[in-house]
PDB file of C-alpha atoms and ligand atoms in Angstrom:
ATOM      1  CA  UNK J   6     -72.799 158.770-160.685  1.00  0.00           C
ATOM      2  CA  UNK J   7     -69.769 157.599-158.691  1.00  0.00           C
ATOM      3  CA  UNK J   8     -67.154 156.092-160.966  1.00  0.00           C
ATOM      4  CA  UNK J   9     -64.584 153.560-159.785  1.00  0.00           C
ATOM      5  CA  UNK J  10     -60.954 153.621-160.878  1.00  0.00           C
ATOM      6  CA  UNK J  11     -60.149 151.244-163.733  1.00  0.00           C
ATOM      7  CA  UNK J  12     -57.451 148.653-163.177  1.00  0.00           C
ATOM      8  CA  UNK J  13     -56.108 149.464-166.628  1.00  0.00           C
ATOM      9  CA  UNK J  14     -57.365 151.874-169.240  1.00  0.00           C
ATOM     10  CA  UNK J  15     -56.540 150.087-172.517  1.00  0.00           C
ATOM     11  CA  UNK J  16     -57.110 146.553-173.760  1.00  0.00           C
ATOM     12  CA  UNK J  17     -55.362 145.074-176.769  1.00  0.00           C
ATOM     13  CA  UNK J  18     -55.402 142.019-179.002  1.00  0.00           C
ATOM     14  CA  UNK J  19     -52.916 140.884-181.621  1.00  0.00           C
ATOM     15  CA  UNK J  20     -54.466 139.920-184.947  1.00  0.00           C
ATOM     16  CA  UNK J  21     -52.877 138.496-188.121  1.00  0.00           C
ATOM     17  CA  UNK J  22     -50.708 140.451-190.600  1.00  0.00           C
ATOM     18  CA  UNK J  23     -48.837 142.345-187.874  1.00  0.00           C
ATOM     19  CA  UNK J  24     -51.977 144.199-186.815  1.00  0.00           C
ATOM     20  CA  UNK J  25     -52.852 144.909-183.166  1.00  0.00           C
ATOM     21  CA  UNK J  26     -56.142 146.398-182.015  1.00  0.00           C
ATOM     22  CA  UNK J  27     -56.144 148.581-178.904  1.00  0.00           C
ATOM     23  CA  UNK J  28     -59.287 150.016-177.340  1.00  0.00           C
ATOM     24  CA  UNK J  29     -60.623 151.763-174.242  1.00  0.00           C
ATOM     25  CA  UNK J  30     -63.194 149.481-172.552  1.00  0.00           C
ATOM     26  CA  UNK J  31     -64.375 152.160-170.117  1.00  0.00           C
ATOM     27  CA  UNK J  32     -65.446 154.590-172.837  1.00  0.00           C
ATOM     28  CA  UNK J  33     -69.086 154.414-173.997  1.00  0.00           C
ATOM     29  CA  UNK J  34     -69.663 152.673-177.328  1.00  0.00           C
ATOM     30  CA  UNK J  35     -70.205 155.716-179.539  1.00  0.00           C
ATOM     31  CA  UNK J  36     -66.838 157.144-178.421  1.00  0.00           C
ATOM     32  CA  UNK J  37     -64.958 153.861-178.169  1.00  0.00           C
ATOM     33  CA  UNK J  38     -62.557 154.068-181.079  1.00  0.00           C
ATOM     34  CA  UNK J  39     -60.443 151.224-182.421  1.00  0.00           C
ATOM     35  CA  UNK J  40     -56.759 152.148-182.268  1.00  0.00           C
ATOM     36  CA  UNK J  41     -54.763 150.175-184.843  1.00  0.00           C
ATOM     37  CA  UNK J  42     -51.052 149.387-184.755  1.00  0.00           C
ATOM     38  CA  UNK J  43     -49.363 147.928-187.847  1.00  0.00           C
ATOM     39  CA  UNK J  44     -45.845 146.537-187.826  1.00  0.00           C
ATOM     40  CA  UNK J  45     -43.577 147.571-190.666  1.00  0.00           C
ATOM     41  CA  UNK J  46     -39.923 146.925-191.407  1.00  0.00           C
ATOM     42  CA  UNK J  47     -38.572 150.473-191.077  1.00  0.00           C
ATOM     43  CA  UNK J  48     -41.496 152.151-189.378  1.00  0.00           C
ATOM     44  CA  UNK J  49     -44.697 151.165-187.670  1.00  0.00           C
ATOM     45  CA  UNK J  50     -48.064 152.726-188.268  1.00  0.00           C
ATOM     46  CA  UNK J  51     -50.522 153.883-185.630  1.00  0.00           C
ATOM     47  CA  UNK J  52     -54.023 154.619-186.863  1.00  0.00           C
ATOM     48  CA  UNK J  53     -56.015 156.819-184.468  1.00  0.00           C
ATOM     49  CA  UNK J  54     -55.208 157.376-180.814  1.00  0.00           C
ATOM     50  CA  UNK J  55     -58.422 157.177-178.765  1.00  0.00           C
ATOM     51  CA  UNK J  56     -59.693 159.714-176.260  1.00  0.00           C
ATOM     52  CA  UNK J  57     -56.412 160.748-174.644  1.00  0.00           C
ATOM     53  CA  UNK J  58     -57.822 160.145-171.168  1.00  0.00           C
ATOM     54  CA  UNK J  59     -54.761 158.064-170.255  1.00  0.00           C
ATOM     55  CA  UNK J  60     -51.363 157.963-171.970  1.00  0.00           C
ATOM     56  CA  UNK J  61     -51.481 155.648-174.965  1.00  0.00           C
ATOM     57  CA  UNK J  62     -47.728 155.717-175.567  1.00  0.00           C
ATOM     58  CA  UNK J  63     -47.062 154.571-171.989  1.00  0.00           C
ATOM     59  CA  UNK J  64     -49.791 151.939-171.903  1.00  0.00           C
ATOM     60  CA  UNK J  65     -48.748 150.377-175.204  1.00  0.00           C
ATOM     61  CA  UNK J  66     -44.977 150.766-174.838  1.00  0.00           C
ATOM     62  CA  UNK J  67     -44.512 147.004-175.386  1.00  0.00           C
ATOM     63  CA  UNK J  68     -46.351 147.217-178.725  1.00  0.00           C
ATOM     64  CA  UNK J  69     -44.771 150.487-179.885  1.00  0.00           C
ATOM     65  CA  UNK J  70     -41.180 149.307-179.963  1.00  0.00           C
ATOM     66  CA  UNK J  71     -40.245 151.200-183.144  1.00  0.00           C
ATOM     67  CA  UNK J  72     -40.687 154.777-184.271  1.00  0.00           C
ATOM     68  CA  UNK J  73     -44.058 155.189-185.859  1.00  0.00           C
ATOM     69  CA  UNK J  74     -46.251 157.362-188.010  1.00  0.00           C
ATOM     70  CA  UNK J  75     -49.368 158.364-186.109  1.00  0.00           C
ATOM     71  CA  UNK J  76     -52.253 158.876-188.532  1.00  0.00           C
ATOM     72  CA  UNK J  77     -55.583 160.495-187.679  1.00  0.00           C
ATOM     73  CA  UNK J  78     -58.337 159.075-189.906  1.00  0.00           C
ATOM     74  CA  UNK J  79     -60.147 162.301-188.970  1.00  0.00           C
ATOM     75  CA  UNK J  80     -60.126 164.724-186.046  1.00  0.00           C
ATOM     76  CA  UNK J  81     -63.194 163.793-183.977  1.00  0.00           C
ATOM     77  CA  UNK J  82     -62.382 163.772-180.285  1.00  0.00           C
ATOM     78  CA  UNK J  83     -62.438 159.970-179.922  1.00  0.00           C
ATOM     79  CA  UNK J  84     -59.735 159.520-182.596  1.00  0.00           C
ATOM     80  CA  UNK J  85     -57.082 162.129-181.779  1.00  0.00           C
ATOM     81  CA  UNK J  86     -56.939 162.290-177.962  1.00  0.00           C
ATOM     82  CA  UNK J  87     -53.388 160.960-177.633  1.00  0.00           C
ATOM     83  CA  UNK J  88     -52.074 162.251-180.962  1.00  0.00           C
ATOM     84  CA  UNK J  89     -49.889 164.869-179.242  1.00  0.00           C
ATOM     85  CA  UNK J  90     -47.894 162.042-177.594  1.00  0.00           C
ATOM     86  CA  UNK J  91     -46.386 161.049-180.950  1.00  0.00           C
ATOM     87  CA  UNK J  92     -43.839 163.173-182.828  1.00  0.00           C
ATOM     88  CA  UNK J  93     -44.919 162.304-186.398  1.00  0.00           C
ATOM     89  CA  UNK J  94     -48.559 163.196-186.964  1.00  0.00           C
ATOM     90  CA  UNK J  95     -50.358 162.709-190.270  1.00  0.00           C
ATOM     91  CA  UNK J  96     -53.807 164.074-191.134  1.00  0.00           C
ATOM     92  CA  UNK J  97     -55.774 165.075-194.231  1.00  0.00           C
ATOM     93  CA  UNK J  98     -55.348 168.709-195.216  1.00  0.00           C
ATOM     94  CA  UNK J  99     -59.084 169.411-194.792  1.00  0.00           C
ATOM     95  CA  UNK J 100     -58.921 168.858-191.015  1.00  0.00           C
ATOM     96  CA  UNK J 101     -55.412 170.046-190.197  1.00  0.00           C
ATOM     97  CA  UNK J 102     -56.525 173.305-188.648  1.00  0.00           C
ATOM     98  CA  UNK J 103     -58.491 171.661-185.818  1.00  0.00           C
ATOM     99  CA  UNK J 104     -55.355 169.984-184.528  1.00  0.00           C
ATOM    100  CA  UNK J 105     -53.442 173.225-184.097  1.00  0.00           C
ATOM    101  CA  UNK J 106     -55.717 174.241-181.228  1.00  0.00           C
ATOM    102  CA  UNK J 107     -56.505 172.757-177.860  1.00  0.00           C
ATOM    103  CA  UNK J 108     -59.949 171.187-178.026  1.00  0.00           C
ATOM    104  CA  UNK J 109     -62.784 173.164-176.515  1.00  0.00           C
ATOM    105  CA  UNK J 110     -65.972 171.906-174.919  1.00  0.00           C
ATOM    106  CA  UNK J 111     -64.431 168.513-174.389  1.00  0.00           C
ATOM    107  CA  UNK J 112     -65.459 167.397-170.918  1.00  0.00           C
ATOM    108  CA  UNK J 113     -66.649 163.828-170.349  1.00  0.00           C
ATOM    109  CA  UNK J 114     -70.123 165.064-169.425  1.00  0.00           C
ATOM    110  CA  UNK J 115     -73.059 164.879-171.776  1.00  0.00           C
ATOM    111  CA  UNK J 116     -74.374 168.165-170.395  1.00  0.00           C
ATOM    112  CA  UNK J 117     -71.299 170.044-171.684  1.00  0.00           C
ATOM    113  CA  UNK J 118     -71.929 169.111-175.317  1.00  0.00           C
ATOM    114  CA  UNK J 119     -74.338 170.830-177.724  1.00  0.00           C
ATOM    115  CA  UNK J 120     -77.863 169.400-177.590  1.00  0.00           C
ATOM    116  CA  UNK J 121     -77.873 168.959-181.403  1.00  0.00           C
ATOM    117  CA  UNK J 122     -74.745 166.873-181.230  1.00  0.00           C
ATOM    118  CA  UNK J 123     -76.133 164.485-178.598  1.00  0.00           C
ATOM    119  CA  UNK J 124     -79.510 164.355-180.384  1.00  0.00           C
ATOM    120  CA  UNK J 125     -77.721 163.369-183.624  1.00  0.00           C
ATOM    121  CA  UNK J 126     -75.951 160.484-181.888  1.00  0.00           C
ATOM    122  CA  UNK J 127     -79.215 159.254-180.376  1.00  0.00           C
ATOM    123  CA  UNK J 128     -81.096 159.505-183.677  1.00  0.00           C
ATOM    124  CA  UNK J 129     -78.424 157.330-185.262  1.00  0.00           C
ATOM    125  CA  UNK J 130     -79.072 154.651-182.615  1.00  0.00           C
ATOM    126  CA  UNK J 131     -76.552 155.234-179.839  1.00  0.00           C
ATOM    127  CA  UNK J 132     -77.272 155.472-176.142  1.00  0.00           C
ATOM    128  CA  UNK J 133     -75.490 158.407-174.555  1.00  0.00           C
ATOM    129  CA  UNK J 134     -75.519 158.348-170.758  1.00  0.00           C
ATOM    130  CA  UNK J 135     -74.702 161.267-168.470  1.00  0.00           C
ATOM    131  CA  UNK J 136     -70.947 160.662-168.874  1.00  0.00           C
ATOM    132  CA  UNK J 137     -68.797 159.429-171.740  1.00  0.00           C
ATOM    133  CA  UNK J 138     -66.782 157.140-169.488  1.00  0.00           C
ATOM    134  CA  UNK J 139     -67.822 154.322-167.144  1.00  0.00           C
ATOM    135  CA  UNK J 140     -64.694 154.349-164.937  1.00  0.00           C
ATOM    136  CA  UNK J 141     -61.913 156.771-164.064  1.00  0.00           C
ATOM    137  CA  UNK J 142     -58.338 156.321-165.341  1.00  0.00           C
ATOM    138  CA  UNK J 143     -56.926 157.580-162.019  1.00  0.00           C
ATOM    139  CA  UNK J 144     -58.181 159.158-158.793  1.00  0.00           C
ATOM    140  CA  UNK J 145     -57.411 162.767-159.770  1.00  0.00           C
ATOM    141  CA  UNK J 146     -59.058 162.641-163.199  1.00  0.00           C
ATOM    142  CA  UNK J 147     -61.682 165.375-163.480  1.00  0.00           C
ATOM    143  CA  UNK J 148     -64.477 164.586-165.962  1.00  0.00           C
ATOM    144  CA  UNK J 149     -65.391 168.288-166.200  1.00  0.00           C
ATOM    145  CA  UNK J 150     -62.070 169.845-167.189  1.00  0.00           C
ATOM    146  CA  UNK J 151     -60.384 167.358-169.474  1.00  0.00           C
ATOM    147  CA  UNK J 152     -59.226 168.735-172.855  1.00  0.00           C
ATOM    148  CA  UNK J 153     -57.032 167.557-175.698  1.00  0.00           C
ATOM    149  CA  UNK J 154     -53.813 169.554-176.093  1.00  0.00           C
ATOM    150  CA  UNK J 155     -52.795 170.906-179.507  1.00  0.00           C
ATOM    151  CA  UNK J 156     -51.314 168.241-181.804  1.00  0.00           C
ATOM    152  CA  UNK J 157     -50.383 170.053-185.024  1.00  0.00           C
ATOM    153  CA  UNK J 158     -49.759 167.783-187.971  1.00  0.00           C
ATOM    154  CA  UNK J 159     -46.240 167.221-189.274  1.00  0.00           C
ATOM    155  CA  UNK J 160     -47.415 165.853-192.621  1.00  0.00           C
ATOM    156  CA  UNK J 161     -50.580 166.577-194.582  1.00  0.00           C
ATOM    157  CA  UNK J 162     -51.978 163.945-196.907  1.00  0.00           C
ATOM    158  CA  UNK J 163     -54.445 163.907-199.784  1.00  0.00           C
ATOM    159  CA  UNK J 164     -56.100 161.330-202.021  1.00  0.00           C
ATOM    160  CA  UNK J 165     -53.532 158.997-203.568  1.00  0.00           C
ATOM    161  CA  UNK J 166     -50.657 159.815-201.214  1.00  0.00           C
ATOM    162  CA  UNK J 167     -48.652 156.902-199.883  1.00  0.00           C
ATOM    163  CA  UNK J 168     -47.460 156.008-196.382  1.00  0.00           C
ATOM    164  CA  UNK J 169     -44.455 153.725-196.723  1.00  0.00           C
ATOM    165  CA  UNK J 170     -43.315 151.448-193.876  1.00  0.00           C
ATOM    166  CA  UNK J 171     -40.403 149.969-195.862  1.00  0.00           C
ATOM    167  CA  UNK J 172     -41.987 146.624-196.686  1.00  0.00           C
ATOM    168  CA  UNK J 173     -45.625 147.719-196.603  1.00  0.00           C
ATOM    169  CA  UNK J 174     -47.300 150.541-198.443  1.00  0.00           C
ATOM    170  CA  UNK J 175     -50.613 152.173-197.565  1.00  0.00           C
ATOM    171  CA  UNK J 176     -52.482 154.380-200.001  1.00  0.00           C
ATOM    172  CA  UNK J 177     -54.546 157.270-198.680  1.00  0.00           C
ATOM    173  CA  UNK J 178     -58.182 157.268-199.816  1.00  0.00           C
ATOM    174  CA  UNK J 179     -60.022 160.533-199.166  1.00  0.00           C
ATOM    175  CA  UNK J 180     -63.489 159.492-197.955  1.00  0.00           C
ATOM    176  CA  UNK J 181     -65.445 162.589-196.902  1.00  0.00           C
ATOM    177  CA  UNK J 182     -69.017 162.450-195.605  1.00  0.00           C
ATOM    178  CA  UNK J 183     -68.723 161.589-191.933  1.00  0.00           C
ATOM    179  CA  UNK J 184     -66.241 164.468-191.729  1.00  0.00           C
ATOM    180  CA  UNK J 185     -64.558 166.597-194.450  1.00  0.00           C
ATOM    181  CA  UNK J 186     -61.075 165.118-194.037  1.00  0.00           C
ATOM    182  CA  UNK J 187     -61.937 161.487-193.347  1.00  0.00           C
ATOM    183  CA  UNK J 188     -59.374 159.129-194.833  1.00  0.00           C
ATOM    184  CA  UNK J 189     -58.957 155.392-195.172  1.00  0.00           C
ATOM    185  CA  UNK J 190     -55.672 153.531-195.582  1.00  0.00           C
ATOM    186  CA  UNK J 191     -55.604 150.840-198.249  1.00  0.00           C
ATOM    187  CA  UNK J 192     -52.942 148.136-198.467  1.00  0.00           C
ATOM    188  CA  UNK J 193     -53.483 146.671-201.948  1.00  0.00           C
ATOM    189  CA  UNK J 194     -50.926 143.871-201.449  1.00  0.00           C
ATOM    190  CA  UNK J 195     -52.901 142.314-198.559  1.00  0.00           C
ATOM    191  CA  UNK J 196     -56.414 143.652-199.181  1.00  0.00           C
ATOM    192  CA  UNK J 197     -56.426 145.227-195.718  1.00  0.00           C
ATOM    193  CA  UNK J 198     -58.400 148.429-195.424  1.00  0.00           C
ATOM    194  CA  UNK J 199     -58.384 150.734-192.405  1.00  0.00           C
ATOM    195  CA  UNK J 200     -61.591 152.697-192.837  1.00  0.00           C
ATOM    196  CA  UNK J 201     -61.789 155.109-189.895  1.00  0.00           C
ATOM    197  CA  UNK J 202     -65.359 156.303-189.445  1.00  0.00           C
ATOM    198  CA  UNK J 203     -66.125 156.325-193.182  1.00  0.00           C
ATOM    199  CA  UNK J 204     -67.594 152.865-192.695  1.00  0.00           C
ATOM    200  CA  UNK J 205     -67.985 150.512-189.744  1.00  0.00           C
ATOM    201  CA  UNK J 206     -70.459 147.813-188.748  1.00  0.00           C
ATOM    202  CA  UNK J 207     -72.639 149.995-186.538  1.00  0.00           C
ATOM    203  CA  UNK J 208     -74.815 153.122-186.737  1.00  0.00           C
ATOM    204  CA  UNK J 209     -73.066 155.517-189.144  1.00  0.00           C
ATOM    205  CA  UNK J 210     -73.037 159.221-188.337  1.00  0.00           C
ATOM    206  CA  UNK J 211     -73.733 161.640-191.180  1.00  0.00           C
ATOM    207  CA  UNK J 212     -75.473 164.492-189.362  1.00  0.00           C
ATOM    208  CA  UNK J 213     -72.634 165.793-187.224  1.00  0.00           C
ATOM    209  CA  UNK J 214     -71.223 169.298-187.684  1.00  0.00           C
ATOM    210  CA  UNK J 215     -69.023 168.941-190.789  1.00  0.00           C
ATOM    211  CA  UNK J 216     -70.876 165.889-192.117  1.00  0.00           C
ATOM    212  CA  UNK J 217     -71.991 165.951-195.758  1.00  0.00           C
ATOM    213  CA  UNK J 218     -74.514 163.393-196.995  1.00  0.00           C
ATOM    214  CA  UNK J 219     -73.901 164.090-200.714  1.00  0.00           C
ATOM    215  CA  UNK J 220     -70.162 163.524-200.200  1.00  0.00           C
ATOM    216  CA  UNK J 221     -70.929 160.417-198.133  1.00  0.00           C
ATOM    217  CA  UNK J 222     -72.979 158.940-200.988  1.00  0.00           C
ATOM    218  CA  UNK J 223     -69.983 159.380-203.309  1.00  0.00           C
ATOM    219  CA  UNK J 224     -67.713 157.771-200.684  1.00  0.00           C
ATOM    220  CA  UNK J 225     -70.049 154.775-200.341  1.00  0.00           C
ATOM    221  CA  UNK J 226     -70.069 154.265-204.121  1.00  0.00           C
ATOM    222  CA  UNK J 227     -66.277 154.088-203.998  1.00  0.00           C
ATOM    223  CA  UNK J 228     -66.269 151.725-201.017  1.00  0.00           C
ATOM    224  CA  UNK J 229     -68.728 149.414-202.736  1.00  0.00           C
ATOM    225  CA  UNK J 230     -66.065 148.872-205.444  1.00  0.00           C
ATOM    226  CA  UNK J 231     -63.051 148.438-203.158  1.00  0.00           C
ATOM    227  CA  UNK J 232     -61.677 144.870-203.392  1.00  0.00           C
ATOM    228  CA  UNK J 233     -61.026 144.642-199.648  1.00  0.00           C
ATOM    229  CA  UNK J 234     -60.390 141.304-197.933  1.00  0.00           C
ATOM    230  CA  UNK J 235     -60.686 142.652-194.404  1.00  0.00           C
ATOM    231  CA  UNK J 236     -61.804 146.003-193.035  1.00  0.00           C
ATOM    232  CA  UNK J 237     -60.457 147.281-189.727  1.00  0.00           C
ATOM    233  CA  UNK J 238     -62.789 150.136-188.879  1.00  0.00           C
ATOM    234  CA  UNK J 239     -62.861 153.094-186.523  1.00  0.00           C
ATOM    235  CA  UNK J 240     -65.495 151.433-184.337  1.00  0.00           C
ATOM    236  CA  UNK J 241     -66.968 147.978-183.769  1.00  0.00           C
ATOM    237  CA  UNK J 242     -65.643 144.590-184.984  1.00  0.00           C
ATOM    238  CA  UNK J 243     -63.689 144.065-188.218  1.00  0.00           C
ATOM    239  CA  UNK J 244     -65.469 142.566-191.220  1.00  0.00           C
ATOM    240  CA  UNK J 245     -64.837 141.133-194.686  1.00  0.00           C
ATOM    241  CA  UNK J 246     -65.359 142.467-198.193  1.00  0.00           C
ATOM    242  CA  UNK J 247     -68.845 140.974-198.502  1.00  0.00           C
ATOM    243  CA  UNK J 248     -69.968 142.864-195.418  1.00  0.00           C
ATOM    244  CA  UNK J 249     -68.273 146.029-196.705  1.00  0.00           C
ATOM    245  CA  UNK J 250     -70.411 145.941-199.851  1.00  0.00           C
ATOM    246  CA  UNK J 251     -73.552 145.173-197.798  1.00  0.00           C
ATOM    247  CA  UNK J 252     -72.937 148.145-195.510  1.00  0.00           C
ATOM    248  CA  UNK J 253     -72.178 150.499-198.409  1.00  0.00           C
ATOM    249  CA  UNK J 254     -75.281 149.355-200.281  1.00  0.00           C
ATOM    250  CA  UNK J 255     -77.463 149.733-197.190  1.00  0.00           C
ATOM    251  CA  UNK J 256     -76.301 153.343-196.849  1.00  0.00           C
ATOM    252  CA  UNK J 257     -76.945 154.056-200.533  1.00  0.00           C
ATOM    253  CA  UNK J 258     -80.445 152.568-200.258  1.00  0.00           C
ATOM    254  CA  UNK J 259     -81.171 154.748-197.231  1.00  0.00           C
ATOM    255  CA  UNK J 260     -79.650 158.014-198.460  1.00  0.00           C
ATOM    256  CA  UNK J 261     -78.927 157.647-202.187  1.00  0.00           C
TER     257      UNK J 261
HETATM  258 ZN1   ZN C   1     -65.884 160.302-186.121  1.00  0.00          ZN
END
């Protein structure tokens, strides 16, 4: 399939509470990660970095006006692509090792990925076409050879650790299941919860390499109790606390 060159690679929208959502409209849905920017007084927070197909730090230079902590909610390819562009990189200890290496088998072609992996995505309800992108970021972009460079973490976090922006504090919740080192960031003062891929309002993935359904059940029991006001997730639109409990319960009914 001939792909045209995108006019711009990222879109963004400013929401309330100093939160901006950035996304890549020319990436297929299953890989289209929400990139979250949160304004703080001393530091800003960047939660996930997309595919890395185009430079996030350049595209969002007007949003990223302060030094920031770049957090990976986990290390799947659609969340850490541009992580190497940022000097302060935070990840859960359980997935730190993956970031030390350049990614392998990371072309934009379906055919280059393990059959089990694609089959798992399709079983969950996603359509995966022949390519992971629907446009090119620039004329010389090669869908067959793209890879993520190493992006070793500069700070490891665990359950209960705190990321402090000066006037805003986010607590790390360790939420394994989708992946072993999945984390969420919880701001108790505002009831805002950044959930990564632990929970979102779309087909959840619990059969990927590294997924663990028993751990996921435990995570969903925790999420069912979280007094969140709004959830900004790793994929798909944000939702409120009522929907959070519905989604957690639906998972527990299916797998529990
Ligand atoms: Zn993921």
